[in-house]
Coordinates of C-alpha atoms in Angstrom, one line a residue:
M25 CA 0.0 0.0 0.0
P26 CA 1.5 3.3 -1.0
E27 CA -0.4 5.0 1.9
R28 CA -1.3 3.4 5.2
N29 CA -3.4 5.0 8.0
L30 CA -4.5 4.0 11.4
V31 CA -7.5 2.0 10.0
S32 CA -5.3 -0.2 7.8
W33 CA -2.8 -0.8 10.6
C34 CA -5.6 -1.6 13.1
S35 CA -7.2 -4.0 10.7
L36 CA -3.9 -5.9 10.1
M37 CA -3.2 -6.0 13.9
A38 CA -6.7 -7.3 14.6
G39 CA -6.3 -10.0 11.9
Y40 CA -3.1 -11.2 13.5
L41 CA -4.6 -11.1 17.0
Q42 CA -7.7 -13.1 15.9
T43 CA -5.5 -15.8 14.3
G44 CA -3.3 -16.2 17.5
F45 CA -0.2 -14.2 16.4
S46 CA -0.3 -11.9 19.4
L47 CA 3.5 -11.3 19.5
Q48 CA 3.3 -10.1 15.8
V49 CA 0.8 -7.5 16.9
L50 CA 3.4 -5.9 19.2
K51 CA 5.9 -5.8 16.4
L52 CA 3.4 -4.2 14.1
F53 CA 2.6 -1.6 16.8
K54 CA 6.3 -0.7 17.0
D55 CA 6.6 -0.5 13.2
M56 CA 3.5 1.7 13.0
T57 CA 5.0 4.3 15.4
L58 CA 8.6 4.1 14.0
V59 CA 8.1 3.5 10.3
D60 CA 4.9 5.4 9.5
S61 CA 5.2 7.8 12.5
L62 CA 1.6 7.4 13.3
R63 CA 0.2 8.2 16.7
P64 CA -2.0 5.3 17.9
N65 CA -5.7 5.9 18.7
E66 CA -8.0 4.2 21.2
Y67 CA -8.8 1.3 18.8
I68 CA -5.1 0.5 18.3
F69 CA -4.5 0.4 22.1
A70 CA -7.5 -1.9 22.6
V71 CA -6.0 -4.4 20.2
V72 CA -2.5 -4.0 21.7
F73 CA -3.6 -4.6 25.2
S74 CA -5.5 -7.7 24.1
A75 CA -2.3 -8.9 22.4
C76 CA -0.2 -8.3 25.6
S77 CA -2.7 -10.3 27.7
D78 CA -2.9 -13.2 25.1
G79 CA 0.9 -13.3 24.8
G80 CA 1.6 -13.0 28.5
K81 CA 3.7 -9.9 27.9
A82 CA 3.3 -8.2 31.3
L83 CA 6.2 -5.7 30.9
E84 CA 5.1 -4.6 27.5
G85 CA 1.6 -4.2 28.7
R86 CA 2.6 -1.9 31.6
Q87 CA 4.8 0.1 29.1
C88 CA 1.7 0.6 26.9
H89 CA -0.3 1.5 29.9
G90 CA 2.1 4.3 30.6
Y91 CA 1.9 5.4 27.0
V92 CA -1.9 5.4 27.0
V93 CA -2.0 7.4 30.3
K94 CA 0.3 10.1 28.8
S95 CA -1.9 10.3 25.7
G96 CA -5.1 10.7 27.7
L97 CA -6.7 7.8 25.8
V98 CA -7.1 5.8 29.0
F99 CA -10.5 7.6 29.5
H100 CA -12.0 5.8 26.5
Q101 CA -14.3 3.0 27.9
Y102 CA -13.1 0.2 25.7
V103 CA -9.4 1.1 26.4
K104 CA -10.2 1.0 30.1
N105 CA -11.9 -2.4 29.7
A106 CA -9.0 -3.8 27.7
L107 CA -6.6 -2.7 30.5
I108 CA -8.8 -4.3 33.2
N109 CA -8.9 -7.5 31.1
M110 CA -5.1 -7.5 30.6
Y111 CA -4.3 -7.1 34.3
S112 CA -6.9 -9.7 35.2
K113 CA -5.3 -12.2 32.8
F114 CA -1.9 -11.4 34.4
S115 CA -3.4 -12.3 37.8
D116 CA -2.6 -8.7 38.8
V117 CA -5.8 -8.0 40.6
K118 CA -4.4 -4.9 42.2
G119 CA -3.6 -3.5 38.8
A120 CA -7.0 -4.2 37.5
M121 CA -8.7 -2.6 40.5
R122 CA -6.4 0.4 40.2
V123 CA -7.6 1.0 36.6
F124 CA -11.2 0.3 37.6
S125 CA -11.2 2.7 40.5
L126 CA -9.1 5.6 39.2
V127 CA -10.4 6.0 35.7
P128 CA -14.0 7.4 35.7
G129 CA -16.8 5.8 33.8
Y130 CA -18.3 2.3 34.2
D131 CA -20.3 0.1 32.0
V132 CA -21.4 -3.5 32.4
Y133 CA -18.3 -4.8 30.6
S134 CA -16.0 -3.1 33.2
Y135 CA -17.9 -4.6 36.0
N136 CA -17.9 -8.0 34.4
L137 CA -14.2 -8.0 33.8
V138 CA -13.3 -6.9 37.4
L139 CA -15.8 -9.2 39.0
N140 CA -14.6 -12.2 36.9
G141 CA -10.9 -11.4 37.7
L142 CA -11.6 -11.2 41.4
V143 CA -13.6 -14.4 41.5
Q144 CA -11.1 -16.3 39.4
Q145 CA -8.2 -15.2 41.7
G146 CA -10.1 -15.9 44.9
F147 CA -10.6 -12.3 46.1
S148 CA -14.1 -12.9 47.2
N149 CA -14.3 -10.0 49.7
E150 CA -13.2 -7.5 47.1
A151 CA -15.7 -9.0 44.6
I152 CA -18.5 -8.4 47.1
Q153 CA -17.4 -4.8 47.4
V154 CA -17.5 -4.4 43.6
L155 CA -20.9 -6.1 43.5
E156 CA -22.2 -3.6 46.1
R157 CA -21.0 -0.8 43.9
L158 CA -22.7 -2.4 40.9
M159 CA -26.0 -2.8 42.8
G160 CA -25.9 0.9 43.7
E161 CA -25.6 2.1 40.1
S162 CA -28.1 2.0 37.3
V163 CA -26.0 -0.5 35.2
E164 CA -28.1 -3.1 33.4
W165 CA -26.8 -6.6 34.0
D166 CA -26.2 -9.0 31.1
S167 CA -25.9 -12.8 31.1
V168 CA -22.1 -12.6 31.7
T169 CA -22.8 -10.6 34.9
Y170 CA -25.2 -13.2 36.2
V171 CA -22.9 -16.1 35.4
T172 CA -20.0 -14.3 37.3
V173 CA -22.2 -13.3 40.3
F174 CA -23.5 -16.9 40.6
G175 CA -19.9 -18.0 40.5
L176 CA -19.2 -15.7 43.4
C177 CA -22.1 -17.0 45.4
A178 CA -20.8 -20.5 44.8
C179 CA -17.3 -19.6 46.0
L180 CA -18.7 -18.0 49.1
K181 CA -21.4 -20.8 49.5
D182 CA -23.8 -17.9 50.2
L183 CA -27.2 -19.4 49.5
K184 CA -29.1 -16.3 50.6
L185 CA -27.3 -14.1 48.0
G186 CA -27.6 -16.8 45.4
L187 CA -31.4 -17.0 45.9
Q188 CA -31.6 -13.2 45.6
V189 CA -29.7 -13.2 42.4
H190 CA -31.8 -16.1 41.0
C191 CA -35.0 -14.0 41.8
R192 CA -33.5 -11.0 40.1
I193 CA -32.7 -12.9 36.8
L194 CA -36.2 -14.4 36.7
T195 CA -37.7 -10.9 36.8
S196 CA -35.3 -9.5 34.2
A197 CA -35.2 -9.7 30.4
V198 CA -32.0 -11.7 30.4
E199 CA -32.2 -15.1 28.5
L200 CA -31.6 -18.1 30.7
D201 CA -29.2 -19.8 28.3
V202 CA -27.1 -22.9 28.9
F203 CA -24.3 -20.9 30.5
V204 CA -26.6 -19.1 33.0
N205 CA -28.4 -22.3 33.9
S206 CA -25.1 -24.2 34.4
A207 CA -24.0 -21.3 36.7
I208 CA -27.3 -21.6 38.7
I209 CA -26.9 -25.4 39.0
N210 CA -23.3 -25.0 40.1
M211 CA -24.3 -22.3 42.7
Y212 CA -27.0 -24.5 44.3
G213 CA -24.6 -27.5 44.3
K214 CA -21.9 -25.6 46.0
C215 CA -24.4 -24.2 48.6
G216 CA -25.6 -27.7 49.4
K217 CA -29.0 -27.3 47.8
V218 CA -28.9 -30.2 45.4
I219 CA -32.8 -30.3 45.3
N220 CA -32.8 -26.7 43.9
A221 CA -30.1 -27.6 41.4
R222 CA -32.2 -30.6 40.2
K223 CA -35.4 -28.4 39.9
T224 CA -33.4 -26.0 37.7
F225 CA -32.1 -28.9 35.6
D226 CA -35.5 -30.5 35.2
W227 CA -37.1 -27.2 34.1
L228 CA -34.8 -27.1 31.1
K229 CA -36.2 -28.2 27.8
V230 CA -32.9 -28.5 26.0
K231 CA -30.0 -30.0 27.9
N232 CA -26.5 -30.3 26.5
V233 CA -23.4 -32.0 28.0
V234 CA -22.5 -28.9 30.0
V235 CA -25.8 -28.9 31.9
W236 CA -25.7 -32.6 32.4
T237 CA -22.1 -32.4 33.7
G238 CA -23.2 -29.5 36.0
I239 CA -26.0 -31.4 37.7
M240 CA -23.8 -34.5 38.1
A241 CA -21.1 -32.4 39.7
A242 CA -23.7 -30.9 42.1
Y243 CA -24.7 -34.4 43.2
F244 CA -21.0 -35.4 43.6
Q245 CA -20.2 -32.3 45.7
N246 CA -23.0 -33.3 48.1
G247 CA -21.9 -36.9 48.4
C248 CA -24.8 -38.3 46.3
F249 CA -22.5 -40.5 44.2
E250 CA -25.1 -43.1 43.1
E251 CA -27.5 -40.4 41.9
A252 CA -24.8 -38.9 39.8
L253 CA -23.9 -42.3 38.2
N254 CA -27.6 -42.9 37.5
L255 CA -27.8 -39.5 35.7
F256 CA -24.8 -40.5 33.6
S257 CA -26.8 -43.5 32.3
E258 CA -29.8 -41.2 31.7
M259 CA -27.6 -38.8 29.7
K260 CA -26.4 -41.6 27.4
I261 CA -29.9 -42.8 26.9
G262 CA -30.8 -39.2 25.9
D263 CA -28.1 -39.5 23.2
V264 CA -25.8 -36.8 24.8
S265 CA -22.1 -37.8 24.5
P266 CA -20.0 -37.2 27.6
N267 CA -16.9 -35.0 27.5
G268 CA -13.7 -35.0 29.5
F269 CA -15.2 -33.1 32.4
T270 CA -18.2 -35.5 32.6
F271 CA -15.8 -38.5 32.8
A272 CA -13.8 -36.7 35.5
V273 CA -16.9 -36.2 37.6
M274 CA -18.0 -39.8 37.1
L275 CA -14.6 -41.2 38.1
N276 CA -14.6 -39.1 41.3
C277 CA -18.1 -40.4 42.1
T278 CA -16.8 -44.0 41.6
A279 CA -13.8 -43.1 43.9
G280 CA -16.3 -42.0 46.5
L281 CA -18.1 -45.3 46.4
S282 CA -14.9 -47.3 46.1
A283 CA -16.5 -49.1 43.2
L284 CA -13.5 -50.4 41.3
R285 CA -15.5 -52.5 38.8
H286 CA -17.5 -49.5 37.8
G287 CA -14.2 -47.5 37.5
N288 CA -12.8 -50.1 35.1
V289 CA -16.0 -49.9 33.0
L290 CA -15.6 -46.1 32.8
Y291 CA -12.0 -46.5 31.8
G292 CA -13.0 -48.6 28.9
E293 CA -15.5 -45.9 27.8
I294 CA -12.9 -43.2 28.1
V295 CA -10.5 -45.1 25.9
K296 CA -13.2 -45.7 23.3
S297 CA -14.3 -42.0 23.4
G298 CA -10.8 -40.7 22.9
F299 CA -10.4 -38.8 26.2
K300 CA -7.6 -41.0 27.6
D301 CA -4.9 -38.4 27.1
H302 CA -6.9 -35.5 28.6
V303 CA -5.1 -34.3 31.8
I304 CA -8.3 -33.8 33.8
V305 CA -9.4 -37.4 33.0
G306 CA -6.0 -38.8 33.8
N307 CA -6.0 -37.1 37.2
A308 CA -9.4 -38.4 38.0
L309 CA -8.3 -41.9 37.0
I310 CA -5.3 -41.8 39.3
N311 CA -7.6 -40.6 42.1
M312 CA -10.2 -43.3 41.4
Y313 CA -7.7 -46.2 41.4
A314 CA -5.9 -44.9 44.4
K315 CA -9.1 -44.6 46.4
C316 CA -10.4 -48.0 45.2
G317 CA -7.3 -49.7 46.5
D318 CA -5.5 -50.4 43.2
I319 CA -2.4 -48.3 43.6
E320 CA -0.6 -50.3 40.9
A321 CA -3.3 -49.3 38.3
A322 CA -3.0 -45.6 39.5
S323 CA 0.7 -45.7 39.0
K324 CA 0.3 -47.2 35.5
V325 CA -2.1 -44.4 34.5
F326 CA 0.4 -41.8 35.8
L327 CA 3.3 -43.3 33.9
D328 CA 1.2 -43.5 30.7
M329 CA 0.1 -39.9 30.8
M330 CA 1.5 -37.7 28.0
Y331 CA 0.9 -34.5 29.9
R332 CA 0.9 -33.8 33.6
D333 CA 0.1 -30.9 35.8
C334 CA 0.6 -30.3 39.5
I335 CA -2.7 -32.0 40.3
T336 CA -1.4 -35.2 38.5
W337 CA 1.7 -35.3 40.7
N338 CA -0.3 -34.5 43.9
A339 CA -2.8 -37.3 43.2
M340 CA -0.1 -39.9 42.8
I341 CA 2.0 -38.6 45.8
C342 CA -1.0 -38.5 48.1
G343 CA -2.2 -41.9 46.7
Y344 CA 1.1 -43.5 47.6
S345 CA 1.0 -41.9 51.1
H346 CA -2.5 -43.0 51.7
H347 CA -1.4 -46.6 50.9
G348 CA 1.5 -46.4 53.3
L349 CA 4.1 -46.4 50.4
G350 CA 6.2 -43.6 51.9
K351 CA 9.3 -44.4 49.9
E352 CA 7.5 -44.3 46.6
A353 CA 5.8 -41.0 47.6
M354 CA 9.1 -39.4 48.5
A355 CA 10.8 -40.7 45.3
L356 CA 8.0 -39.2 43.2
F357 CA 8.3 -35.9 45.1
H358 CA 12.0 -35.7 44.1
D359 CA 11.0 -36.5 40.5
L360 CA 8.5 -33.6 40.7
L361 CA 11.2 -31.2 41.8
A362 CA 13.6 -32.5 39.1
A363 CA 10.9 -32.0 36.4
G364 CA 10.8 -28.3 37.4
E365 CA 7.2 -28.4 38.8
C366 CA 6.5 -26.2 41.8
P367 CA 5.0 -28.0 44.7
N368 CA 1.9 -26.5 46.3
Y369 CA -0.2 -26.8 49.4
V370 CA -1.6 -30.3 48.6
T371 CA 1.9 -31.6 47.5
F372 CA 3.2 -31.0 51.0
V373 CA 0.2 -32.8 52.7
G374 CA 1.3 -35.9 50.8
V375 CA 5.0 -35.4 51.5
L376 CA 4.5 -34.8 55.2
S377 CA 2.2 -37.8 55.4
A378 CA 4.9 -39.9 53.7
C379 CA 7.5 -38.6 56.2
S380 CA 5.1 -39.8 59.0
H381 CA 4.8 -43.3 57.5
L382 CA 8.7 -43.5 57.2
G383 CA 9.4 -42.0 60.6
L384 CA 11.4 -39.2 59.0
V385 CA 11.2 -36.7 61.9
K386 CA 14.1 -34.4 60.9
E387 CA 13.0 -34.3 57.2
G388 CA 9.4 -33.6 58.1
L389 CA 10.3 -30.7 60.3
Y390 CA 12.7 -29.4 57.6
Y391 CA 9.9 -29.4 55.0
L392 CA 7.5 -27.7 57.5
N393 CA 9.7 -25.0 58.9
Q394 CA 12.0 -24.2 55.9
F395 CA 11.4 -25.8 52.5
M396 CA 7.6 -24.9 52.4
R397 CA 8.4 -21.2 53.0
Q398 CA 11.2 -21.3 50.5
V399 CA 8.7 -22.2 47.7
G400 CA 6.1 -19.8 49.0
V401 CA 3.6 -22.2 50.7
E402 CA 2.3 -21.2 54.0
P403 CA 1.8 -24.2 56.4
G404 CA -1.9 -24.9 57.2
L405 CA -3.9 -27.1 59.4
E406 CA -3.4 -30.3 57.3
H407 CA 0.4 -29.9 57.4
Y408 CA 0.5 -29.4 61.1
T409 CA -1.8 -32.4 61.6
C410 CA 0.6 -34.5 59.5
V411 CA 3.6 -33.4 61.6
V412 CA 1.6 -34.1 64.8
G413 CA 1.1 -37.6 63.4
L414 CA 4.9 -37.8 62.6
L415 CA 6.0 -36.8 66.1
S416 CA 3.3 -39.0 67.7
K417 CA 4.4 -42.1 65.7
A418 CA 8.0 -41.5 66.8
G419 CA 6.7 -41.5 70.5
L420 CA 7.4 -37.8 70.9
L421 CA 4.1 -37.1 72.5
D422 CA 5.2 -34.1 74.6
E423 CA 6.7 -32.4 71.5
A424 CA 3.5 -33.1 69.5
E425 CA 1.4 -31.5 72.3
K426 CA 3.7 -28.4 72.4
L427 CA 3.4 -28.1 68.6
L428 CA -0.4 -28.2 68.8
R429 CA -0.5 -25.6 71.5
S430 CA 1.9 -23.2 69.6
I431 CA 0.8 -23.3 66.0
P432 CA -0.6 -20.1 64.5
V433 CA -3.6 -21.7 62.8
E434 CA -7.0 -22.6 64.3
L435 CA -7.1 -26.2 65.2
D436 CA -9.8 -28.7 64.7
V437 CA -10.6 -31.9 66.7
I438 CA -8.9 -34.2 64.1
A439 CA -5.4 -32.7 65.0
W440 CA -5.9 -33.4 68.7
R441 CA -7.5 -36.8 68.0
T442 CA -4.3 -37.8 66.1
L443 CA -2.4 -37.2 69.3
L444 CA -5.0 -39.1 71.3
S445 CA -4.8 -42.1 68.9
A446 CA -1.0 -42.1 69.4
C447 CA -1.5 -42.2 73.2
H448 CA -3.6 -45.3 72.6
V449 CA -1.0 -47.0 70.4
H450 CA 1.9 -46.2 72.7
R451 CA -0.2 -47.2 75.8
N452 CA 0.4 -43.9 77.5
Y453 CA -3.1 -44.0 79.1
G454 CA -2.7 -41.2 81.6
F455 CA -1.5 -38.7 78.9
G456 CA -4.3 -40.0 76.7
R457 CA -7.0 -39.3 79.3
R458 CA -5.8 -35.8 79.8
I459 CA -5.8 -35.1 76.0
A460 CA -9.3 -36.7 75.6
E461 CA -10.8 -34.5 78.3
F462 CA -9.4 -31.5 76.6
V463 CA -10.8 -32.6 73.2
L464 CA -14.2 -33.2 74.7
E465 CA -14.2 -29.6 76.0
M466 CA -13.5 -28.5 72.4
D467 CA -16.2 -30.7 70.9
P468 CA -18.5 -32.5 73.3
N469 CA -20.2 -34.3 70.4
D470 CA -17.1 -35.9 68.8
V471 CA -17.8 -39.6 68.7
G472 CA -14.3 -40.6 67.8
T473 CA -12.9 -39.2 71.0
Y474 CA -15.4 -41.1 73.2
T475 CA -14.5 -44.3 71.4
L476 CA -10.7 -43.8 71.8
L477 CA -11.2 -42.8 75.5
S478 CA -13.3 -45.9 76.1
N479 CA -10.6 -48.0 74.4
I480 CA -8.0 -46.5 76.6
Y481 CA -10.0 -47.3 79.8
A482 CA -10.6 -50.9 78.5
K483 CA -6.9 -51.4 77.8
A484 CA -6.0 -50.3 81.3
K485 CA -8.8 -52.6 82.6
R486 CA -10.6 -49.6 84.0
W487 CA -14.1 -50.9 83.5
D488 CA -15.5 -48.2 85.7
G489 CA -14.1 -45.7 83.1
V490 CA -15.7 -47.6 80.2
V491 CA -19.1 -47.5 82.1
K492 CA -18.6 -43.8 82.8
I493 CA -18.0 -43.0 79.1
R494 CA -20.9 -45.0 77.9
K495 CA -23.2 -43.3 80.4
L496 CA -21.9 -39.9 79.3
M497 CA -22.7 -40.8 75.7
R498 CA -26.2 -41.9 76.5
E499 CA -26.8 -38.6 78.5
R500 CA -25.6 -36.6 75.5
N501 CA -27.4 -38.7 73.0
I502 CA -24.2 -39.6 71.2
K503 CA -24.4 -42.9 69.2
K504 CA -21.4 -44.7 67.9
E505 CA -21.7 -45.7 64.2
P506 CA -21.9 -49.5 63.9
G507 CA -19.0 -51.1 62.1
V508 CA -19.7 -52.2 58.6
S509 CA -17.5 -53.9 56.0
W510 CA -18.2 -54.6 52.4
I511 CA -16.6 -56.5 49.5
E512 CA -17.4 -56.7 45.8
I513 CA -17.5 -60.2 44.3
R514 CA -18.5 -60.6 40.6
N515 CA -20.3 -57.3 40.3
V516 CA -22.2 -57.8 43.6
T517 CA -21.5 -55.9 46.8
H518 CA -21.8 -57.9 50.0
V519 CA -22.2 -56.0 53.2
F520 CA -21.4 -57.4 56.7
V521 CA -21.8 -56.2 60.3
S522 CA -20.3 -57.8 63.4
D523 CA -22.0 -61.1 64.3
D524 CA -24.0 -60.8 61.0
C525 CA -26.4 -63.7 60.3
Q526 CA -28.3 -62.0 57.5
H527 CA -26.1 -63.1 54.6
P528 CA -27.5 -66.1 52.7
E529 CA -24.2 -67.9 53.2
S530 CA -23.7 -66.9 56.9
T531 CA -23.3 -70.5 58.1
Q532 CA -20.5 -71.2 55.6
I533 CA -18.9 -67.9 56.3
Y534 CA -18.8 -68.5 60.0
E535 CA -17.3 -72.0 59.4
K536 CA -14.6 -70.4 57.2
V537 CA -13.8 -67.8 59.9
K538 CA -13.5 -70.5 62.5
E539 CA -11.3 -72.5 60.3
L540 CA -9.0 -69.6 59.4
L541 CA -8.6 -68.5 63.1
A542 CA -7.8 -72.1 64.1
R543 CA -5.1 -72.4 61.4
I544 CA -3.4 -69.1 62.2
K545 CA -3.0 -69.9 65.9
P546 CA 0.0 -72.1 65.3
L547 CA 1.5 -69.2 63.3
G548 CA 1.3 -67.0 66.5
Y549 CA -2.2 -65.6 66.5
I550 CA -3.4 -64.7 70.0
P551 CA -6.8 -63.1 70.2
D552 CA -6.4 -59.5 71.5
V553 CA -9.1 -59.6 74.1
T554 CA -8.2 -56.1 75.3
A555 CA -10.0 -54.8 72.2
V556 CA -13.3 -56.0 73.7
L557 CA -14.9 -53.2 75.6
H558 CA -16.9 -55.5 78.0
D559 CA -16.0 -56.9 81.4
V560 CA -16.8 -60.5 80.6
E561 CA -15.0 -63.9 80.7
E562 CA -12.0 -64.4 78.4
E563 CA -13.7 -67.1 76.3
Q564 CA -16.7 -64.8 75.7
K565 CA -14.3 -62.0 74.7
E566 CA -12.8 -64.3 72.0
D567 CA -16.3 -65.0 70.6
Y568 CA -16.9 -61.2 70.4
L569 CA -13.7 -60.8 68.4
S570 CA -14.1 -63.8 66.1
Y571 CA -16.9 -62.4 64.0
H572 CA -16.1 -58.8 63.4
S573 CA -17.3 -57.4 60.1
E574 CA -13.9 -57.3 58.4
K575 CA -13.2 -60.9 59.3
L576 CA -16.5 -62.0 57.8
A577 CA -15.8 -60.0 54.6
I578 CA -12.2 -61.4 54.3
A579 CA -13.5 -65.0 54.8
Y580 CA -16.2 -64.4 52.1
G581 CA -13.6 -63.1 49.7
L582 CA -11.4 -66.1 50.2
M583 CA -14.4 -68.4 49.6
H584 CA -15.4 -66.8 46.3
A585 CA -12.7 -64.5 44.8
S586 CA -10.2 -65.8 42.2
L587 CA -6.9 -67.0 43.6
E588 CA -4.8 -64.4 41.7
A589 CA -6.9 -61.3 42.5
P590 CA -6.3 -59.3 45.6
I591 CA -9.1 -59.3 48.2
R592 CA -10.4 -55.7 48.7
V593 CA -12.4 -55.0 51.8
F594 CA -13.7 -51.6 52.8
K595 CA -14.7 -50.6 56.3
N596 CA -16.4 -47.4 57.6
L597 CA -14.5 -47.4 61.0
R598 CA -11.0 -47.9 62.1
M599 CA -9.8 -51.5 61.9
C600 CA -9.4 -53.1 65.3
E601 CA -6.1 -54.5 66.4
D602 CA -7.2 -58.1 66.6
C603 CA -8.6 -58.0 63.1
H604 CA -5.3 -56.4 61.9
S605 CA -3.2 -59.2 63.5
A606 CA -5.5 -61.8 62.1
A607 CA -5.4 -60.4 58.6
K608 CA -1.6 -60.4 58.6
L609 CA -1.5 -64.0 59.4
I610 CA -4.4 -65.0 57.1
S611 CA -2.4 -63.3 54.2
K612 CA 0.6 -65.5 55.1
L613 CA -1.5 -68.7 55.5
T614 CA -3.4 -68.3 52.2
N615 CA -0.6 -66.6 50.2
S616 CA -3.1 -63.9 49.3
M617 CA -2.9 -60.1 49.1
I618 CA -5.6 -58.6 51.3
I619 CA -6.3 -54.9 51.0
V620 CA -8.5 -53.3 53.7
R621 CA -9.4 -49.6 53.6
D622 CA -10.6 -48.4 56.9
A623 CA -11.5 -44.9 58.1
N624 CA -7.8 -44.0 58.5
R625 CA -5.9 -45.5 55.6
F626 CA -5.3 -48.5 53.4
H627 CA -3.8 -51.7 54.9
S628 CA -2.1 -54.0 52.4
F629 CA -1.5 -57.4 54.0
Q630 CA 0.9 -59.7 52.3
N631 CA 3.1 -62.5 53.5
G632 CA 2.3 -61.7 57.2
C633 CA 3.1 -58.0 57.0
C634 CA 1.1 -54.8 56.6
S635 CA 2.0 -51.7 54.7
C636 CA 1.1 -49.5 57.8
A637 CA 4.0 -51.2 59.8
D638 CA 1.4 -51.8 62.6
Y639 CA 0.8 -48.1 63.2
W640 CA -2.5 -46.5 62.2

């Protein structure tokens, strides 16, 4: 072109920007000012700021910001909006707020950009302040505003605000499209109102995969795993194909149910659908296999993944730690550092848990006190709880108590109960009683503390103490959850409770338990009658122990599972010491791998040993 003006330059820049060549836009901007000596206008700057944000050029963006301020063009509304968008994409919330606050003139796009940036970066309080300003002005909301505000309500779990916003949109002229309805469903799901989410979902005439995934996620977030899986079947019947996010939600529901067979079926569908190499799906697969007790399958998925993010590494490290494989977890953590990944909050929960399994006191304290701060991670409650477990396992009960009383974060009952459990394991009953009394002052309704304190009294043969605790529980209407164990055999889940006679094969199961216990006695099995919380004769105590739910489930697994496959049993409460001892010897007797997941962790029994090293 023999002559070029701002319009031709802007058209060319916009073309490059729209086709993804954002860095070329900045080069053109320099050429325009140097070669043609043209002064940019507000349209040019709007394109340039978009190119800086898309290309991640923070320094160049700030330089252009200075240029636009000097030229006075910053007062144009679309220049201001482009600046807010740029700073938001750089995660520079302060920069975005500075532009928003100091440059006069607001439209709905300005508010949308600022609100979305604040919500995305987790600045909920600041987002509420901006929302209050928006409410005070006569700015008409659009669908993007509603989607963003529903997202804010979800982050805050503010049901009252969410209901108010829902009422507002119903009385407005804004179309309730798929994005708005998905945001409403997500808001109700995060606020614990899955019924409201379902009503919104059922009201829709047209449902695409985004809406289906949203309602499944709402059920998952509220622990309704089976309902979510049923919806998945309905979605497929409705001829809607799942996407990667749908499969991730379904896998996490499967993990919540510990339904390994269902997880394997989903894996087959994922491979057929072509989502196997999606990072979010790979992460969910690792989580599912780890929580279903198949850590080898989780490791295989991890090794086969083409791309990994921090969540991938965390899922595998925490999976290893939860299975008591501390060495593998620490080795993977060092691989993470060697790969140049930056560990985050969750990474160190897995690492400190691994240190606890391995008894690495010095290393754990180093990670907590020095390394975490070096990489910019502030220790939180979960980290301190892991270190309390680490010190407790090493028998350093006084040090663990000092740490609990000195840490700068607000404690919950679980941290103190970790120490109480250690008192039970190390048989320091006097110390344990003192800690238990303190915990019950914090939370008089904590069932776990009553149970542990009752166990401590029973171990010390203080039956008056056991009676006192049970009386206290009755007075406070606190009921201990009954122990339940379950095992899946050939696509059928079999559930057992202690002294269960409801199963159709209960007679054969009891005979099998009796046979196993008789055969492991020559191997060193001595019934741990101290685990029985009743002051009765020794023979009667042995009968109480013999038919605990996990023993029944293990016996049933040995009766019907294939010889090569591990026996996987799940229990809702902590595994008792007698069942733990018996399971070790049964694994040796039958040459089987027995995996039991209790309320605390996974126990992998093989050849007479357990992965927890007898501490849980």
